């Protein structure tokens, strides 16, 4: 999978190791949007950079208020990431709340962040619509914590899906604001996208998202995946089986691009009505099932040994501790905290 690594990545201050950081919310097992849009790049970048990945349970608290569910989902997401290719020998994986320095830095960054920047964040506006009875302060300040996650490790590259682009832009603005006031401290983080920066959900309209309920859960049992793929909305203008299909307007056809080199042939079959939408869905479902079968096996094996997952997460939090401490000492000094 290709990705665009920005030029500015090379312009880091000397002596600062090139680090990549990303965070993912513990919202149950990973879906196809997470994997195609971000996790594939997490995996790729762990061979090229000092790679740090974090399960952001503090962020999840802005929407999840069930402690047991949060605990279960956090472990579940860790198992999913490890199963999908994160290797604790080549990257660091940890849980955000195990490094509470993130929240201290978020407070310090909040003091250089105008409220107006936060109020105009698209995700904040969306949450005001989707959870109108729970507009907690954490939702407003969410991007400041996200900036803290990244800059506490002075990471310069951030593999994310397109939906995080506005947050990344805000992180850069916060960095500029801090550096202007207190002197050059943090590199400006750059987003790194895959060639599937926005994966559309099974409804064929909205971004695939657990909260919308339009996901394909890549590590679920084969029958669950088949059912989710079968429910996908295809080309809405193709009414009869004999009508020519329009692969450009069909989410099933678009997803075929990631599960085989023969997608152009498949698209040709659609355009000439040699194949129908049901054929395409069956094929896609079987390819997704086959593609993720080894990962599902690793996931089940890990979930049968939760103590191994917990050990990896604890070791990860310990590994990043000195990096977080170093940044916090520098920041406290620069800001006049004693
Ligand atoms: P989250 O948990 O919503 O998603 C995790 C990653 O998956 C990507 N993604 C998608 N990409 C393409 N198509 C989709 N349909 C799709 N759905 C999800 C997301 O872009 C993301 O990269 N705010 C972040 C978590 C976070 C973070 C950070 C990210 C906290 N701190 C620091 C980067 C750096 C979030 O909620 O991601």
mmCIF file of C-alpha atoms and ligand atoms in Angstrom:
data_model
loop_
_atom_site.group_PDB
_atom_site.id
_atom_site.type_symbol
_atom_site.label_atom_id
_atom_site.label_comp_id
_atom_site.label_asym_id
_atom_site.label_seq_id
_atom_site.Cartn_x
_atom_site.Cartn_y
_atom_site.Cartn_z
ATOM 1 C CA UNK A 1 0.000 0.000 0.000
ATOM 2 C CA UNK A 2 1.459 3.355 -0.990
ATOM 3 C CA UNK A 3 1.491 6.461 1.138
ATOM 4 C CA UNK A 4 2.620 10.013 0.773
ATOM 5 C CA UNK A 5 5.462 10.890 3.111
ATOM 6 C CA UNK A 6 5.715 14.686 3.168
ATOM 7 C CA UNK A 7 9.009 16.456 2.338
ATOM 8 C CA UNK A 8 8.992 18.333 5.632
ATOM 9 C CA UNK A 9 9.646 15.015 7.384
ATOM 10 C CA UNK A 10 13.268 15.432 6.365
ATOM 11 C CA UNK A 11 13.516 18.903 7.934
ATOM 12 C CA UNK A 12 13.491 17.796 11.561
ATOM 13 C CA UNK A 13 15.964 19.313 13.994
ATOM 14 C CA UNK A 14 19.169 17.317 14.043
ATOM 15 C CA UNK A 15 19.434 14.739 16.774
ATOM 16 C CA UNK A 16 15.694 14.086 16.938
ATOM 17 C CA UNK A 17 14.969 10.529 15.799
ATOM 18 C CA UNK A 18 12.274 10.361 13.149
ATOM 19 C CA UNK A 19 9.245 9.075 14.986
ATOM 20 C CA UNK A 20 5.805 8.108 13.821
ATOM 21 C CA UNK A 21 2.823 8.119 16.166
ATOM 22 C CA UNK A 22 -0.812 7.220 15.828
ATOM 23 C CA UNK A 23 -3.769 6.635 18.112
ATOM 24 C CA UNK A 24 -6.901 4.552 17.763
ATOM 25 C CA UNK A 25 -9.998 4.535 19.944
ATOM 26 C CA UNK A 26 -10.881 1.306 21.745
ATOM 27 C CA UNK A 27 -14.263 0.871 20.076
ATOM 28 C CA UNK A 28 -14.301 -2.929 19.842
ATOM 29 C CA UNK A 29 -12.562 -4.830 17.068
ATOM 30 C CA UNK A 30 -11.110 -3.071 14.054
ATOM 31 C CA UNK A 31 -13.179 -2.474 10.899
ATOM 32 C CA UNK A 32 -12.182 -2.341 7.252
ATOM 33 C CA UNK A 33 -11.964 1.474 7.328
ATOM 34 C CA UNK A 34 -9.458 1.342 10.196
ATOM 35 C CA UNK A 35 -7.338 -1.239 8.416
ATOM 36 C CA UNK A 36 -7.332 0.135 4.860
ATOM 37 C CA UNK A 37 -7.247 3.764 5.989
ATOM 38 C CA UNK A 38 -4.683 3.604 8.795
ATOM 39 C CA UNK A 39 -3.524 0.275 10.264
ATOM 40 C CA UNK A 40 -1.842 -0.855 7.026
ATOM 41 C CA UNK A 41 0.345 2.224 7.271
ATOM 42 C CA UNK A 42 1.012 1.615 10.984
ATOM 43 C CA UNK A 43 2.375 -1.784 9.948
ATOM 44 C CA UNK A 44 4.420 -0.455 7.040
ATOM 45 C CA UNK A 45 5.941 2.431 8.976
ATOM 46 C CA UNK A 46 7.129 0.247 11.851
ATOM 47 C CA UNK A 47 9.955 -0.938 9.577
ATOM 48 C CA UNK A 48 10.985 2.570 8.592
ATOM 49 C CA UNK A 49 10.685 4.700 11.725
ATOM 50 C CA UNK A 50 10.593 4.613 15.492
ATOM 51 C CA UNK A 51 6.917 3.706 15.540
ATOM 52 C CA UNK A 52 4.664 4.428 18.527
ATOM 53 C CA UNK A 53 1.007 3.371 18.606
ATOM 54 C CA UNK A 54 -1.500 4.127 21.301
ATOM 55 C CA UNK A 55 -4.973 2.930 22.236
ATOM 56 C CA UNK A 56 -6.617 6.175 23.272
ATOM 57 C CA UNK A 57 -8.883 5.297 26.177
ATOM 58 C CA UNK A 58 -8.917 8.867 27.557
ATOM 59 C CA UNK A 59 -10.380 10.002 24.227
ATOM 60 C CA UNK A 60 -12.937 7.179 24.291
ATOM 61 C CA UNK A 61 -14.278 8.482 27.620
ATOM 62 C CA UNK A 62 -15.847 11.384 25.728
ATOM 63 C CA UNK A 63 -18.422 8.917 24.355
ATOM 64 C CA UNK A 64 -18.130 5.624 26.304
ATOM 65 C CA UNK A 65 -19.210 5.723 29.918
ATOM 66 C CA UNK A 66 -19.338 1.995 30.706
ATOM 67 C CA UNK A 67 -16.126 1.109 32.619
ATOM 68 C CA UNK A 68 -16.290 -2.640 31.957
ATOM 69 C CA UNK A 69 -16.927 -2.110 28.255
ATOM 70 C CA UNK A 70 -14.021 0.324 28.000
ATOM 71 C CA UNK A 71 -11.687 -2.163 29.707
ATOM 72 C CA UNK A 72 -12.781 -5.031 27.438
ATOM 73 C CA UNK A 73 -12.631 -2.935 24.282
ATOM 74 C CA UNK A 74 -9.136 -1.684 25.119
ATOM 75 C CA UNK A 75 -7.744 -5.205 25.318
ATOM 76 C CA UNK A 76 -9.744 -6.209 22.264
ATOM 77 C CA UNK A 77 -8.272 -3.366 20.194
ATOM 78 C CA UNK A 78 -4.767 -4.289 21.347
ATOM 79 C CA UNK A 79 -5.322 -7.894 20.200
ATOM 80 C CA UNK A 80 -6.730 -6.637 16.883
ATOM 81 C CA UNK A 81 -3.727 -4.396 16.193
ATOM 82 C CA UNK A 82 -1.250 -7.132 17.064
ATOM 83 C CA UNK A 83 -3.165 -9.622 14.913
ATOM 84 C CA UNK A 84 -3.207 -7.185 11.987
ATOM 85 C CA UNK A 85 0.559 -6.859 11.996
ATOM 86 C CA UNK A 86 1.873 -4.646 14.785
ATOM 87 C CA UNK A 87 4.956 -6.363 16.116
ATOM 88 C CA UNK A 88 6.082 -5.427 19.638
ATOM 89 C CA UNK A 89 9.661 -6.128 18.540
ATOM 90 C CA UNK A 90 9.435 -3.431 15.858
ATOM 91 C CA UNK A 91 7.058 -0.874 17.375
ATOM 92 C CA UNK A 92 5.728 0.293 20.715
ATOM 93 C CA UNK A 93 2.070 -0.292 21.560
ATOM 94 C CA UNK A 94 0.557 1.050 24.760
ATOM 95 C CA UNK A 95 -2.593 2.413 26.375
ATOM 96 C CA UNK A 96 -2.922 6.205 26.665
ATOM 97 C CA UNK A 97 -4.024 6.248 30.318
ATOM 98 C CA UNK A 98 -0.906 4.275 31.258
ATOM 99 C CA UNK A 99 1.063 7.451 30.428
ATOM 100 C CA UNK A 100 -0.916 10.159 32.249
ATOM 101 C CA UNK A 101 1.701 12.751 31.142
ATOM 102 C CA UNK A 102 -0.426 13.028 27.971
ATOM 103 C CA UNK A 103 -3.141 14.774 29.993
ATOM 104 C CA UNK A 104 -0.670 17.077 31.725
ATOM 105 C CA UNK A 105 0.727 18.167 28.364
ATOM 106 C CA UNK A 106 -2.818 18.575 27.017
ATOM 107 C CA UNK A 107 -3.508 21.096 29.812
ATOM 108 C CA UNK A 108 -0.330 23.021 28.991
ATOM 109 C CA UNK A 109 -1.156 23.048 25.257
ATOM 110 C CA UNK A 110 -4.715 24.178 26.070
ATOM 111 C CA UNK A 111 -3.232 27.440 27.321
ATOM 112 C CA UNK A 112 -1.879 28.244 23.837
ATOM 113 C CA UNK A 113 -5.082 27.135 22.043
ATOM 114 C CA UNK A 114 -7.878 29.667 21.383
ATOM 115 C CA UNK A 115 -11.332 28.234 22.131
ATOM 116 C CA UNK A 116 -12.505 29.406 18.690
ATOM 117 C CA UNK A 117 -10.144 26.891 17.007
ATOM 118 C CA UNK A 118 -11.778 24.060 18.966
ATOM 119 C CA UNK A 119 -15.344 25.209 18.362
ATOM 120 C CA UNK A 120 -14.850 25.104 14.605
ATOM 121 C CA UNK A 121 -13.498 21.507 14.587
ATOM 122 C CA UNK A 122 -15.725 19.367 12.312
ATOM 123 C CA UNK A 123 -15.802 16.377 14.712
ATOM 124 C CA UNK A 124 -16.954 18.623 17.565
ATOM 125 C CA UNK A 125 -19.780 19.937 15.380
ATOM 126 C CA UNK A 126 -20.686 16.343 14.412
ATOM 127 C CA UNK A 127 -20.754 15.206 18.048
ATOM 128 C CA UNK A 128 -23.072 18.086 18.935
ATOM 129 C CA UNK A 129 -25.495 16.499 16.466
ATOM 130 C CA UNK A 130 -24.892 12.823 17.278
ATOM 131 C CA UNK A 131 -24.823 13.021 21.110
ATOM 132 C CA UNK A 132 -26.742 16.246 21.913
ATOM 133 C CA UNK A 133 -27.409 15.150 25.501
ATOM 134 C CA UNK A 134 -23.728 14.611 26.246
ATOM 135 C CA UNK A 135 -21.737 17.629 25.032
ATOM 136 C CA UNK A 136 -19.037 17.177 27.644
ATOM 137 C CA UNK A 137 -15.985 19.396 27.903
ATOM 138 C CA UNK A 138 -13.776 16.495 26.757
ATOM 139 C CA UNK A 139 -15.373 16.657 23.302
ATOM 140 C CA UNK A 140 -14.340 20.282 22.873
ATOM 141 C CA UNK A 141 -10.815 19.762 24.105
ATOM 142 C CA UNK A 142 -10.384 16.401 22.308
ATOM 143 C CA UNK A 143 -8.012 17.742 19.600
ATOM 144 C CA UNK A 144 -5.721 19.302 22.232
ATOM 145 C CA UNK A 145 -5.245 15.891 23.850
ATOM 146 C CA UNK A 146 -4.676 14.435 20.379
ATOM 147 C CA UNK A 147 -1.952 17.044 19.740
ATOM 148 C CA UNK A 148 -0.384 16.195 23.114
ATOM 149 C CA UNK A 149 -0.361 12.467 22.223
ATOM 150 C CA UNK A 150 1.699 13.212 19.142
ATOM 151 C CA UNK A 151 4.037 15.938 20.289
ATOM 152 C CA UNK A 152 4.963 14.426 23.644
ATOM 153 C CA UNK A 153 7.068 12.034 21.536
ATOM 154 C CA UNK A 154 8.024 14.768 19.042
ATOM 155 C CA UNK A 155 6.592 12.541 16.338
ATOM 156 C CA UNK A 156 6.647 14.068 12.880
ATOM 157 C CA UNK A 157 4.592 11.533 10.922
ATOM 158 C CA UNK A 158 1.069 10.489 11.792
ATOM 159 C CA UNK A 159 -0.571 7.675 9.789
ATOM 160 C CA UNK A 160 -4.330 8.373 9.803
ATOM 161 C CA UNK A 161 -7.422 8.284 7.615
ATOM 162 C CA UNK A 162 -8.703 11.436 5.915
ATOM 163 C CA UNK A 163 -11.275 12.019 8.668
ATOM 164 C CA UNK A 164 -8.384 12.982 10.961
ATOM 165 C CA UNK A 165 -6.957 15.615 8.582
ATOM 166 C CA UNK A 166 -8.637 18.527 10.399
ATOM 167 C CA UNK A 167 -7.327 17.299 13.752
ATOM 168 C CA UNK A 168 -3.831 17.076 12.321
ATOM 169 C CA UNK A 169 -4.094 20.600 10.927
ATOM 170 C CA UNK A 170 -5.135 21.788 14.374
ATOM 171 C CA UNK A 171 -2.193 19.928 15.939
ATOM 172 C CA UNK A 172 0.130 21.851 13.632
ATOM 173 C CA UNK A 173 -1.519 25.145 14.599
ATOM 174 C CA UNK A 174 -1.132 24.310 18.292
ATOM 175 C CA UNK A 175 2.548 23.446 17.734
ATOM 176 C CA UNK A 176 3.118 26.755 15.912
ATOM 177 C CA UNK A 177 1.373 28.633 18.691
ATOM 178 C CA UNK A 178 3.501 26.924 21.366
ATOM 179 C CA UNK A 179 6.766 27.341 19.451
ATOM 180 C CA UNK A 180 6.004 31.039 18.858
ATOM 181 C CA UNK A 181 5.432 31.715 22.516
ATOM 182 C CA UNK A 182 8.074 29.523 24.141
ATOM 183 C CA UNK A 183 10.660 28.895 21.406
ATOM 184 C CA UNK A 184 11.193 26.059 18.938
ATOM 185 C CA UNK A 185 10.174 22.894 20.804
ATOM 186 C CA UNK A 186 7.991 20.588 18.704
ATOM 187 C CA UNK A 187 8.159 19.516 15.035
ATOM 188 C CA UNK A 188 4.943 20.117 13.061
ATOM 189 C CA UNK A 189 3.336 16.691 12.633
ATOM 190 C CA UNK A 190 2.295 15.607 9.124
ATOM 191 C CA UNK A 191 -0.508 13.201 8.241
ATOM 192 C CA UNK A 192 0.410 10.132 6.174
ATOM 193 C CA UNK A 193 -2.442 8.668 4.141
ATOM 194 C CA UNK A 194 -2.883 5.299 2.437
ATOM 195 C CA UNK A 195 -4.458 4.957 -1.006
ATOM 196 C CA UNK A 196 -7.789 4.327 0.758
ATOM 197 C CA UNK A 197 -7.958 7.477 2.905
ATOM 198 C CA UNK A 198 -11.755 7.317 3.198
ATOM 199 C CA UNK A 199 -13.470 3.935 3.218
ATOM 200 C CA UNK A 200 -17.216 4.215 2.719
ATOM 201 C CA UNK A 201 -19.472 2.018 4.884
ATOM 202 C CA UNK A 202 -21.942 -0.698 3.917
ATOM 203 C CA UNK A 203 -24.662 1.957 3.437
ATOM 204 C CA UNK A 204 -22.666 3.214 0.451
ATOM 205 C CA UNK A 205 -22.930 6.808 1.630
ATOM 206 C CA UNK A 206 -21.230 7.569 4.909
ATOM 207 C CA UNK A 207 -17.690 6.948 6.083
ATOM 208 C CA UNK A 208 -17.382 3.471 7.597
ATOM 209 C CA UNK A 209 -17.717 3.960 11.327
ATOM 210 C CA UNK A 210 -18.657 1.901 14.343
ATOM 211 C CA UNK A 211 -20.943 4.679 15.626
ATOM 212 C CA UNK A 212 -22.907 4.706 12.352
ATOM 213 C CA UNK A 213 -23.178 0.889 12.359
ATOM 214 C CA UNK A 214 -22.072 0.469 8.719
ATOM 215 C CA UNK A 215 -18.902 -1.528 9.330
ATOM 216 C CA UNK A 216 -17.273 -4.685 8.017
ATOM 217 C CA UNK A 217 -15.504 -6.189 11.022
ATOM 218 C CA UNK A 218 -12.388 -7.685 9.542
ATOM 219 C CA UNK A 219 -11.643 -10.082 12.408
ATOM 220 C CA UNK A 220 -15.210 -11.309 12.907
ATOM 221 C CA UNK A 221 -16.332 -14.870 12.106
ATOM 222 C CA UNK A 222 -16.585 -15.543 8.327
ATOM 223 C CA UNK A 223 -20.388 -15.619 8.436
ATOM 224 C CA UNK A 224 -20.536 -12.217 10.095
ATOM 225 C CA UNK A 225 -18.290 -10.765 7.378
ATOM 226 C CA UNK A 226 -20.430 -12.426 4.666
ATOM 227 C CA UNK A 227 -23.577 -10.951 6.165
ATOM 228 C CA UNK A 228 -22.068 -7.477 6.418
ATOM 229 C CA UNK A 229 -20.783 -7.558 2.826
ATOM 230 C CA UNK A 230 -24.111 -8.927 1.558
ATOM 231 C CA UNK A 231 -25.875 -5.971 3.166
ATOM 232 C CA UNK A 232 -23.785 -3.473 1.162
ATOM 233 C CA UNK A 233 -25.531 -0.908 -0.986
ATOM 234 C CA UNK A 234 -24.198 -1.094 -4.567
ATOM 235 C CA UNK A 235 -24.767 1.084 -7.647
ATOM 236 C CA UNK A 236 -28.225 2.539 -6.939
ATOM 237 C CA UNK A 237 -28.803 3.308 -10.630
ATOM 238 C CA UNK A 238 -28.479 -0.347 -11.634
ATOM 239 C CA UNK A 239 -32.010 -1.670 -11.300
ATOM 240 C CA UNK A 240 -32.085 -4.801 -13.479
ATOM 241 C CA UNK A 241 -29.427 -7.524 -13.594
ATOM 242 C CA UNK A 242 -29.042 -6.748 -17.324
ATOM 243 C CA UNK A 243 -28.398 -3.014 -16.749
ATOM 244 C CA UNK A 244 -24.737 -2.041 -17.219
ATOM 245 C CA UNK A 245 -23.008 -1.364 -13.898
ATOM 246 C CA UNK A 246 -20.938 1.717 -12.992
ATOM 247 C CA UNK A 247 -17.974 0.548 -10.915
ATOM 248 C CA UNK A 248 -17.035 4.185 -10.170
ATOM 249 C CA UNK A 249 -20.317 4.579 -8.287
ATOM 250 C CA UNK A 250 -20.293 1.199 -6.559
ATOM 251 C CA UNK A 251 -18.642 0.754 -3.175
ATOM 252 C CA UNK A 252 -18.338 -3.032 -3.631
ATOM 253 C CA UNK A 253 -16.410 -2.539 -6.878
ATOM 254 C CA UNK A 254 -14.234 0.121 -5.259
ATOM 255 C CA UNK A 255 -13.287 -2.226 -2.431
ATOM 256 C CA UNK A 256 -12.312 -4.949 -4.934
ATOM 257 C CA UNK A 257 -9.254 -2.776 -5.687
ATOM 258 C CA UNK A 258 -7.734 -3.815 -2.357
ATOM 259 C CA UNK A 259 -8.357 -7.538 -2.617
ATOM 260 C CA UNK A 260 -6.869 -8.664 -5.926
ATOM 261 C CA UNK A 261 -5.045 -7.425 -9.010
ATOM 262 C CA UNK A 262 -7.902 -8.359 -11.313
ATOM 263 C CA UNK A 263 -10.249 -5.537 -10.333
ATOM 264 C CA UNK A 264 -10.202 -3.961 -13.800
ATOM 265 C CA UNK A 265 -11.396 -7.245 -15.293
ATOM 266 C CA UNK A 266 -14.098 -7.414 -12.632
ATOM 267 C CA UNK A 267 -15.154 -3.849 -13.392
ATOM 268 C CA UNK A 268 -15.361 -4.736 -17.075
ATOM 269 C CA UNK A 269 -17.699 -7.598 -16.187
ATOM 270 C CA UNK A 270 -19.906 -5.103 -14.356
ATOM 271 C CA UNK A 271 -19.912 -2.541 -17.167
ATOM 272 C CA UNK A 272 -20.988 -5.178 -19.685
ATOM 273 C CA UNK A 273 -23.461 -6.784 -17.248
ATOM 274 C CA UNK A 274 -21.691 -10.151 -17.526
ATOM 275 C CA UNK A 275 -21.741 -10.122 -13.741
ATOM 276 C CA UNK A 276 -24.292 -8.781 -11.297
ATOM 277 C CA UNK A 277 -24.064 -7.026 -7.935
ATOM 278 C CA UNK A 278 -24.733 -10.254 -6.028
ATOM 279 C CA UNK A 279 -21.791 -11.979 -7.777
ATOM 280 C CA UNK A 280 -19.529 -9.064 -6.878
ATOM 281 C CA UNK A 281 -20.608 -9.118 -3.245
ATOM 282 C CA UNK A 282 -20.072 -12.870 -2.924
ATOM 283 C CA UNK A 283 -16.618 -12.572 -4.414
ATOM 284 C CA UNK A 284 -15.680 -9.612 -2.226
ATOM 285 C CA UNK A 285 -16.918 -11.384 0.915
ATOM 286 C CA UNK A 286 -14.868 -14.500 0.165
ATOM 287 C CA UNK A 287 -11.769 -12.450 -0.582
ATOM 288 C CA UNK A 288 -12.090 -10.449 2.623
ATOM 289 C CA UNK A 289 -12.644 -13.635 4.642
ATOM 290 C CA UNK A 290 -9.577 -15.285 3.046
ATOM 291 C CA UNK A 291 -7.412 -12.186 3.378
ATOM 292 C CA UNK A 292 -8.078 -11.778 7.088
ATOM 293 C CA UNK A 293 -8.176 -15.492 8.033
ATOM 294 C CA UNK A 294 -4.562 -15.620 9.326
ATOM 295 C CA UNK A 295 -5.086 -12.397 11.302
ATOM 296 C CA UNK A 296 -8.303 -13.793 12.789
ATOM 297 C CA UNK A 297 -6.397 -16.871 13.921
ATOM 298 C CA UNK A 298 -3.766 -14.692 15.626
ATOM 299 C CA UNK A 299 -6.525 -12.577 17.189
ATOM 300 C CA UNK A 300 -8.307 -15.594 18.689
ATOM 301 C CA UNK A 301 -5.023 -16.991 19.968
ATOM 302 C CA UNK A 302 -4.164 -13.675 21.661
ATOM 303 C CA UNK A 303 -7.631 -13.293 23.174
ATOM 304 C CA UNK A 304 -7.204 -16.757 24.702
ATOM 305 C CA UNK A 305 -4.102 -15.406 26.518
ATOM 306 C CA UNK A 306 -5.075 -11.948 27.789
ATOM 307 C CA UNK A 307 -2.053 -11.878 30.103
ATOM 308 C CA UNK A 308 0.228 -11.762 27.028
ATOM 309 C CA UNK A 309 -1.644 -8.748 25.676
ATOM 310 C CA UNK A 310 -1.414 -6.999 29.046
ATOM 311 C CA UNK A 311 2.326 -7.680 29.226
ATOM 312 C CA UNK A 312 2.900 -6.150 25.790
ATOM 313 C CA UNK A 313 0.881 -3.056 26.736
ATOM 314 C CA UNK A 314 2.696 -2.642 30.066
ATOM 315 C CA UNK A 315 6.104 -2.986 28.375
ATOM 316 C CA UNK A 316 5.045 -0.422 25.766
ATOM 317 C CA UNK A 317 4.038 2.153 28.396
ATOM 318 C CA UNK A 318 7.357 1.630 30.151
ATOM 319 C CA UNK A 319 9.348 1.971 26.942
ATOM 320 C CA UNK A 320 7.902 5.399 26.118
ATOM 321 C CA UNK A 321 8.151 6.678 29.723
ATOM 322 C CA UNK A 322 11.630 8.262 29.407
ATOM 323 C CA UNK A 323 10.665 9.988 26.124
ATOM 324 C CA UNK A 324 7.542 11.461 27.721
ATOM 325 C CA UNK A 325 9.506 12.491 30.818
ATOM 326 C CA UNK A 326 12.172 14.211 28.728
ATOM 327 C CA UNK A 327 9.613 16.288 26.811
ATOM 328 C CA UNK A 328 7.727 17.184 29.978
ATOM 329 C CA UNK A 329 10.918 18.375 31.688
ATOM 330 C CA UNK A 330 11.753 20.582 28.682
ATOM 331 C CA UNK A 331 8.217 21.968 28.461
ATOM 332 C CA UNK A 332 7.934 22.673 32.193
ATOM 333 C CA UNK A 333 11.256 24.489 32.105
ATOM 334 C CA UNK A 334 10.293 26.555 29.052
ATOM 335 C CA UNK A 335 6.905 27.496 30.498
ATOM 336 C CA UNK A 336 8.294 28.569 33.868
ATOM 337 C CA UNK A 337 6.927 25.725 35.978
ATOM 338 C CA UNK A 338 9.056 24.764 38.926
HETATM 339 P P1 LIG B 1 -10.424 6.426 15.273
HETATM 340 O O1 LIG B 1 -10.321 5.510 16.454
HETATM 341 O O2 LIG B 1 -11.772 6.943 14.925
HETATM 342 O O3 LIG B 1 -9.853 5.698 13.995
HETATM 343 C C1 LIG B 1 -8.586 5.061 13.982
HETATM 344 C C2 LIG B 1 -7.927 5.273 12.640
HETATM 345 O O4 LIG B 1 -8.729 4.697 11.590
HETATM 346 C C3 LIG B 1 -8.984 5.678 10.595
HETATM 347 N N1 LIG B 1 -10.334 5.444 10.035
HETATM 348 C C4 LIG B 1 -10.623 5.436 8.729
HETATM 349 N N2 LIG B 1 -9.853 5.602 7.639
HETATM 350 C C5 LIG B 1 -10.462 5.517 6.428
HETATM 351 N N3 LIG B 1 -11.792 5.268 6.276
HETATM 352 C C6 LIG B 1 -12.605 5.098 7.344
HETATM 353 N N4 LIG B 1 -13.905 4.840 7.180
HETATM 354 C C7 LIG B 1 -12.022 5.182 8.642
HETATM 355 N N5 LIG B 1 -12.517 5.066 9.903
HETATM 356 C C8 LIG B 1 -11.464 5.233 10.748
HETATM 357 C C9 LIG B 1 -8.923 7.008 11.322
HETATM 358 O O5 LIG B 1 -8.668 8.085 10.435
HETATM 359 C C10 LIG B 1 -7.795 6.768 12.297
HETATM 360 O O6 LIG B 1 -6.548 7.002 11.683
HETATM 361 N N6 LIG B 1 -8.961 10.888 16.994
HETATM 362 C C11 LIG B 1 -8.470 9.597 16.565
HETATM 363 C C12 LIG B 1 -7.582 8.882 17.590
HETATM 364 C C13 LIG B 1 -6.369 9.639 18.059
HETATM 365 C C14 LIG B 1 -5.214 9.928 17.284
HETATM 366 C C15 LIG B 1 -4.315 10.583 18.183
HETATM 367 C C16 LIG B 1 -4.854 9.695 15.950
HETATM 368 C C17 LIG B 1 -6.148 10.109 19.310
HETATM 369 N N7 LIG B 1 -4.928 10.664 19.396
HETATM 370 C C18 LIG B 1 -3.080 11.005 17.741
HETATM 371 C C19 LIG B 1 -3.606 10.138 15.527
HETATM 372 C C20 LIG B 1 -2.727 10.785 16.417
HETATM 373 C C21 LIG B 1 -9.657 8.682 16.293
HETATM 374 O O7 LIG B 1 -10.691 8.847 16.897
HETATM 375 O O8 LIG B 1 -9.398 7.645 15.436
#
